[in-house]
Amino acid sequence: MDMNITLEQAEIAVKAAKEKARQLNLLMNIAIVDAGVNLVAFARMDKAWIGSIDIAMRKARTARYFNMESGEIGKLSQPGGQAWQIEHSNGGLITFPGGIPLKNAAGEIIGAIGASGSTVDNDHRVAQAGADAIK
């Protein structure tokens, strides 16, 4: 079984994430990386923040690097925490919500999605819609 997201799966995830963003009346940047943390698909909705392009990609990479949601890394990286200042590793991580590992039907991680352009709660909702679309 292939343990890497396909372009077709990535496009399905991006489409679902964009649909969720539209439902919430948001302008989002959405990034999909494969299991090797390579960018597979990216969408910047018209007029979405330019600064959120990098954040979306970093959220996706963060989720794949550690195989957990980016917000979970944030919980571990608080002052005094076991992963304090981990966001300075790997060329810069994002340790707040909006990055989610992507899994295939067998539960294997095949990549990750990152969304950025609103509050972290909304970013997470948009990323979750993309993740849910390929399960």
Short mmCIF file of N, CA and C in Angstrom, two decimals, residues 5-85:
data_model
loop_
_atom_site.label_atom_id
_atom_site.label_comp_id
_atom_site.label_asym_id
_atom_site.label_seq_id
_atom_site.Cartn_x
_atom_site.Cartn_y
_atom_site.Cartn_z
N ILE A 5 0.41 10.54 0.11
CA ILE A 5 -0.80 11.12 -0.46
C ILE A 5 -0.63 11.29 -1.96
N THR A 6 -1.68 11.04 -2.70
CA THR A 6 -1.65 11.26 -4.14
C THR A 6 -2.10 12.68 -4.43
N LEU A 7 -1.81 13.14 -5.63
CA LEU A 7 -2.28 14.46 -6.03
C LEU A 7 -3.81 14.49 -6.01
N GLU A 8 -4.43 13.42 -6.45
CA GLU A 8 -5.90 13.37 -6.45
C GLU A 8 -6.45 13.52 -5.03
N GLN A 9 -5.86 12.81 -4.06
CA GLN A 9 -6.30 12.94 -2.67
C GLN A 9 -6.06 14.35 -2.16
N ALA A 10 -4.90 14.92 -2.49
CA ALA A 10 -4.57 16.27 -2.04
C ALA A 10 -5.56 17.28 -2.60
N GLU A 11 -5.94 17.11 -3.85
CA GLU A 11 -6.90 18.02 -4.46
C GLU A 11 -8.28 17.90 -3.81
N ILE A 12 -8.66 16.67 -3.43
CA ILE A 12 -9.93 16.45 -2.72
C ILE A 12 -9.90 17.18 -1.37
N ALA A 13 -8.77 17.06 -0.66
CA ALA A 13 -8.64 17.72 0.64
C ALA A 13 -8.70 19.23 0.50
N VAL A 14 -8.00 19.77 -0.50
CA VAL A 14 -8.02 21.22 -0.73
C VAL A 14 -9.44 21.68 -1.05
N LYS A 15 -10.13 20.95 -1.91
CA LYS A 15 -11.50 21.32 -2.28
C LYS A 15 -12.40 21.36 -1.06
N ALA A 16 -12.33 20.32 -0.22
CA ALA A 16 -13.17 20.27 0.98
C ALA A 16 -12.83 21.40 1.95
N ALA A 17 -11.55 21.70 2.08
CA ALA A 17 -11.13 22.78 2.97
C ALA A 17 -11.63 24.12 2.44
N LYS A 18 -11.53 24.34 1.13
CA LYS A 18 -12.04 25.59 0.55
C LYS A 18 -13.55 25.71 0.75
N GLU A 19 -14.27 24.59 0.59
CA GLU A 19 -15.72 24.62 0.80
C GLU A 19 -16.05 25.01 2.24
N LYS A 20 -15.30 24.45 3.20
CA LYS A 20 -15.53 24.79 4.60
C LYS A 20 -15.23 26.27 4.85
N ALA A 21 -14.14 26.76 4.26
CA ALA A 21 -13.79 28.18 4.42
C ALA A 21 -14.91 29.06 3.88
N ARG A 22 -15.46 28.69 2.74
CA ARG A 22 -16.56 29.48 2.17
C ARG A 22 -17.78 29.46 3.08
N GLN A 23 -18.10 28.29 3.65
CA GLN A 23 -19.24 28.18 4.58
C GLN A 23 -19.06 29.11 5.77
N LEU A 24 -17.81 29.24 6.24
CA LEU A 24 -17.50 30.07 7.40
C LEU A 24 -17.21 31.52 7.00
N ASN A 25 -17.29 31.82 5.69
CA ASN A 25 -17.00 33.15 5.16
C ASN A 25 -15.57 33.59 5.48
N LEU A 26 -14.62 32.70 5.19
CA LEU A 26 -13.20 32.94 5.47
C LEU A 26 -12.39 32.93 4.18
N LEU A 27 -11.26 33.60 4.22
CA LEU A 27 -10.29 33.57 3.13
C LEU A 27 -9.07 32.82 3.64
N MET A 28 -8.76 31.68 3.05
CA MET A 28 -7.73 30.79 3.58
C MET A 28 -6.62 30.46 2.59
N ASN A 29 -5.49 30.14 3.16
CA ASN A 29 -4.38 29.49 2.47
C ASN A 29 -4.38 28.06 2.96
N ILE A 30 -4.27 27.10 2.03
CA ILE A 30 -4.36 25.69 2.38
C ILE A 30 -3.19 24.97 1.72
N ALA A 31 -2.42 24.26 2.53
CA ALA A 31 -1.24 23.53 2.03
C ALA A 31 -1.37 22.05 2.35
N ILE A 32 -0.96 21.22 1.39
CA ILE A 32 -0.92 19.77 1.58
C ILE A 32 0.51 19.31 1.32
N VAL A 33 1.08 18.58 2.28
CA VAL A 33 2.39 17.97 2.09
C VAL A 33 2.24 16.45 2.11
N ASP A 34 3.20 15.78 1.46
CA ASP A 34 3.18 14.32 1.47
C ASP A 34 3.92 13.80 2.70
N ALA A 35 4.08 12.48 2.78
CA ALA A 35 4.72 11.87 3.94
C ALA A 35 6.17 12.33 4.11
N GLY A 36 6.80 12.73 3.02
CA GLY A 36 8.18 13.24 3.08
C GLY A 36 8.26 14.74 3.27
N VAL A 37 7.14 15.37 3.57
CA VAL A 37 7.01 16.80 3.87
C VAL A 37 7.23 17.67 2.62
N ASN A 38 7.00 17.10 1.44
CA ASN A 38 7.08 17.85 0.20
C ASN A 38 5.71 18.42 -0.15
N LEU A 39 5.68 19.65 -0.60
CA LEU A 39 4.42 20.28 -0.98
C LEU A 39 3.81 19.55 -2.17
N VAL A 40 2.55 19.16 -2.05
CA VAL A 40 1.83 18.46 -3.12
C VAL A 40 0.77 19.37 -3.73
N ALA A 41 0.06 20.11 -2.89
CA ALA A 41 -0.99 21.00 -3.38
C ALA A 41 -1.07 22.22 -2.48
N PHE A 42 -1.45 23.33 -3.09
CA PHE A 42 -1.58 24.57 -2.34
C PHE A 42 -2.66 25.41 -2.98
N ALA A 43 -3.45 26.08 -2.16
CA ALA A 43 -4.44 27.02 -2.67
C ALA A 43 -4.44 28.27 -1.80
N ARG A 44 -4.42 29.40 -2.47
CA ARG A 44 -4.61 30.68 -1.78
C ARG A 44 -5.90 31.27 -2.32
N MET A 45 -6.90 31.30 -1.46
CA MET A 45 -8.17 31.89 -1.87
C MET A 45 -7.96 33.37 -2.18
N ASP A 46 -8.72 33.88 -3.13
CA ASP A 46 -8.59 35.28 -3.52
C ASP A 46 -8.65 36.19 -2.30
N LYS A 47 -7.66 37.06 -2.19
CA LYS A 47 -7.54 38.06 -1.13
C LYS A 47 -7.20 37.49 0.25
N ALA A 48 -6.83 36.21 0.32
CA ALA A 48 -6.35 35.65 1.60
C ALA A 48 -5.01 36.31 1.93
N TRP A 49 -4.73 36.40 3.21
CA TRP A 49 -3.50 37.07 3.66
C TRP A 49 -2.25 36.43 3.05
N ILE A 50 -1.38 37.26 2.52
CA ILE A 50 -0.11 36.79 1.96
C ILE A 50 0.75 36.17 3.06
N GLY A 51 0.75 36.77 4.25
CA GLY A 51 1.56 36.25 5.36
C GLY A 51 1.15 34.86 5.80
N SER A 52 -0.07 34.47 5.48
CA SER A 52 -0.56 33.15 5.89
C SER A 52 -0.14 32.04 4.92
N ILE A 53 0.45 32.39 3.79
CA ILE A 53 0.96 31.36 2.86
C ILE A 53 2.01 30.52 3.58
N ASP A 54 3.01 31.19 4.13
CA ASP A 54 4.09 30.50 4.85
C ASP A 54 3.56 29.77 6.07
N ILE A 55 2.63 30.39 6.78
CA ILE A 55 2.09 29.77 8.00
C ILE A 55 1.37 28.47 7.66
N ALA A 56 0.56 28.47 6.61
CA ALA A 56 -0.14 27.24 6.21
C ALA A 56 0.84 26.12 5.89
N MET A 57 1.89 26.45 5.15
CA MET A 57 2.88 25.42 4.80
C MET A 57 3.62 24.93 6.05
N ARG A 58 3.96 25.84 6.95
CA ARG A 58 4.66 25.42 8.17
C ARG A 58 3.75 24.58 9.08
N LYS A 59 2.46 24.91 9.13
CA LYS A 59 1.53 24.09 9.92
C LYS A 59 1.48 22.67 9.38
N ALA A 60 1.40 22.53 8.07
CA ALA A 60 1.37 21.19 7.46
C ALA A 60 2.66 20.44 7.77
N ARG A 61 3.80 21.10 7.60
CA ARG A 61 5.09 20.44 7.88
C ARG A 61 5.20 20.06 9.36
N THR A 62 4.78 20.95 10.24
CA THR A 62 4.84 20.67 11.68
C THR A 62 4.03 19.42 12.01
N ALA A 63 2.81 19.35 11.46
CA ALA A 63 1.95 18.19 11.73
C ALA A 63 2.59 16.89 11.25
N ARG A 64 3.26 16.93 10.10
CA ARG A 64 3.89 15.71 9.58
C ARG A 64 5.20 15.40 10.30
N TYR A 65 5.99 16.40 10.60
CA TYR A 65 7.25 16.15 11.30
C TYR A 65 7.05 15.36 12.59
N PHE A 66 5.95 15.67 13.30
CA PHE A 66 5.73 15.06 14.61
C PHE A 66 4.48 14.18 14.66
N ASN A 67 3.84 13.99 13.51
CA ASN A 67 2.66 13.12 13.40
C ASN A 67 1.60 13.42 14.44
N MET A 68 1.37 14.71 14.64
CA MET A 68 0.30 15.16 15.54
C MET A 68 -0.13 16.54 15.10
N GLU A 69 -1.31 16.92 15.55
CA GLU A 69 -1.82 18.24 15.20
C GLU A 69 -0.87 19.33 15.72
N SER A 70 -0.73 20.38 14.93
CA SER A 70 0.19 21.46 15.31
C SER A 70 -0.18 22.06 16.67
N GLY A 71 -1.45 22.13 16.99
CA GLY A 71 -1.87 22.66 18.29
C GLY A 71 -1.43 21.79 19.45
N GLU A 72 -1.30 20.48 19.22
CA GLU A 72 -0.81 19.57 20.27
C GLU A 72 0.66 19.84 20.56
N ILE A 73 1.43 20.15 19.52
CA ILE A 73 2.84 20.53 19.73
C ILE A 73 2.88 21.78 20.59
N GLY A 74 1.96 22.70 20.34
CA GLY A 74 1.89 23.94 21.13
C GLY A 74 1.71 23.68 22.60
N LYS A 75 0.89 22.69 22.93
CA LYS A 75 0.67 22.35 24.34
C LYS A 75 1.96 21.87 25.00
N LEU A 76 2.80 21.17 24.22
CA LEU A 76 4.07 20.65 24.75
C LEU A 76 5.17 21.70 24.80
N SER A 77 4.98 22.79 24.06
CA SER A 77 6.06 23.77 23.92
C SER A 77 5.88 25.02 24.77
N GLN A 78 4.99 24.95 25.74
CA GLN A 78 4.79 26.08 26.64
C GLN A 78 6.00 26.25 27.56
N PRO A 79 6.23 27.45 28.09
CA PRO A 79 7.37 27.65 29.00
C PRO A 79 7.40 26.59 30.10
N GLY A 80 8.55 25.97 30.25
CA GLY A 80 8.72 24.91 31.24
C GLY A 80 8.32 23.55 30.72
N GLY A 81 7.71 23.48 29.53
CA GLY A 81 7.28 22.21 28.96
C GLY A 81 8.43 21.42 28.36
N GLN A 82 8.16 20.15 28.09
CA GLN A 82 9.19 19.26 27.56
C GLN A 82 9.73 19.70 26.21
N ALA A 83 8.92 20.42 25.44
CA ALA A 83 9.34 20.83 24.10
C ALA A 83 9.45 22.35 23.99
N TRP A 84 9.78 23.01 25.09
CA TRP A 84 9.91 24.46 25.12
C TRP A 84 10.83 24.92 24.00
N GLN A 85 10.38 25.83 23.19
CA GLN A 85 11.08 26.46 22.08
C GLN A 85 11.33 25.53 20.89
#
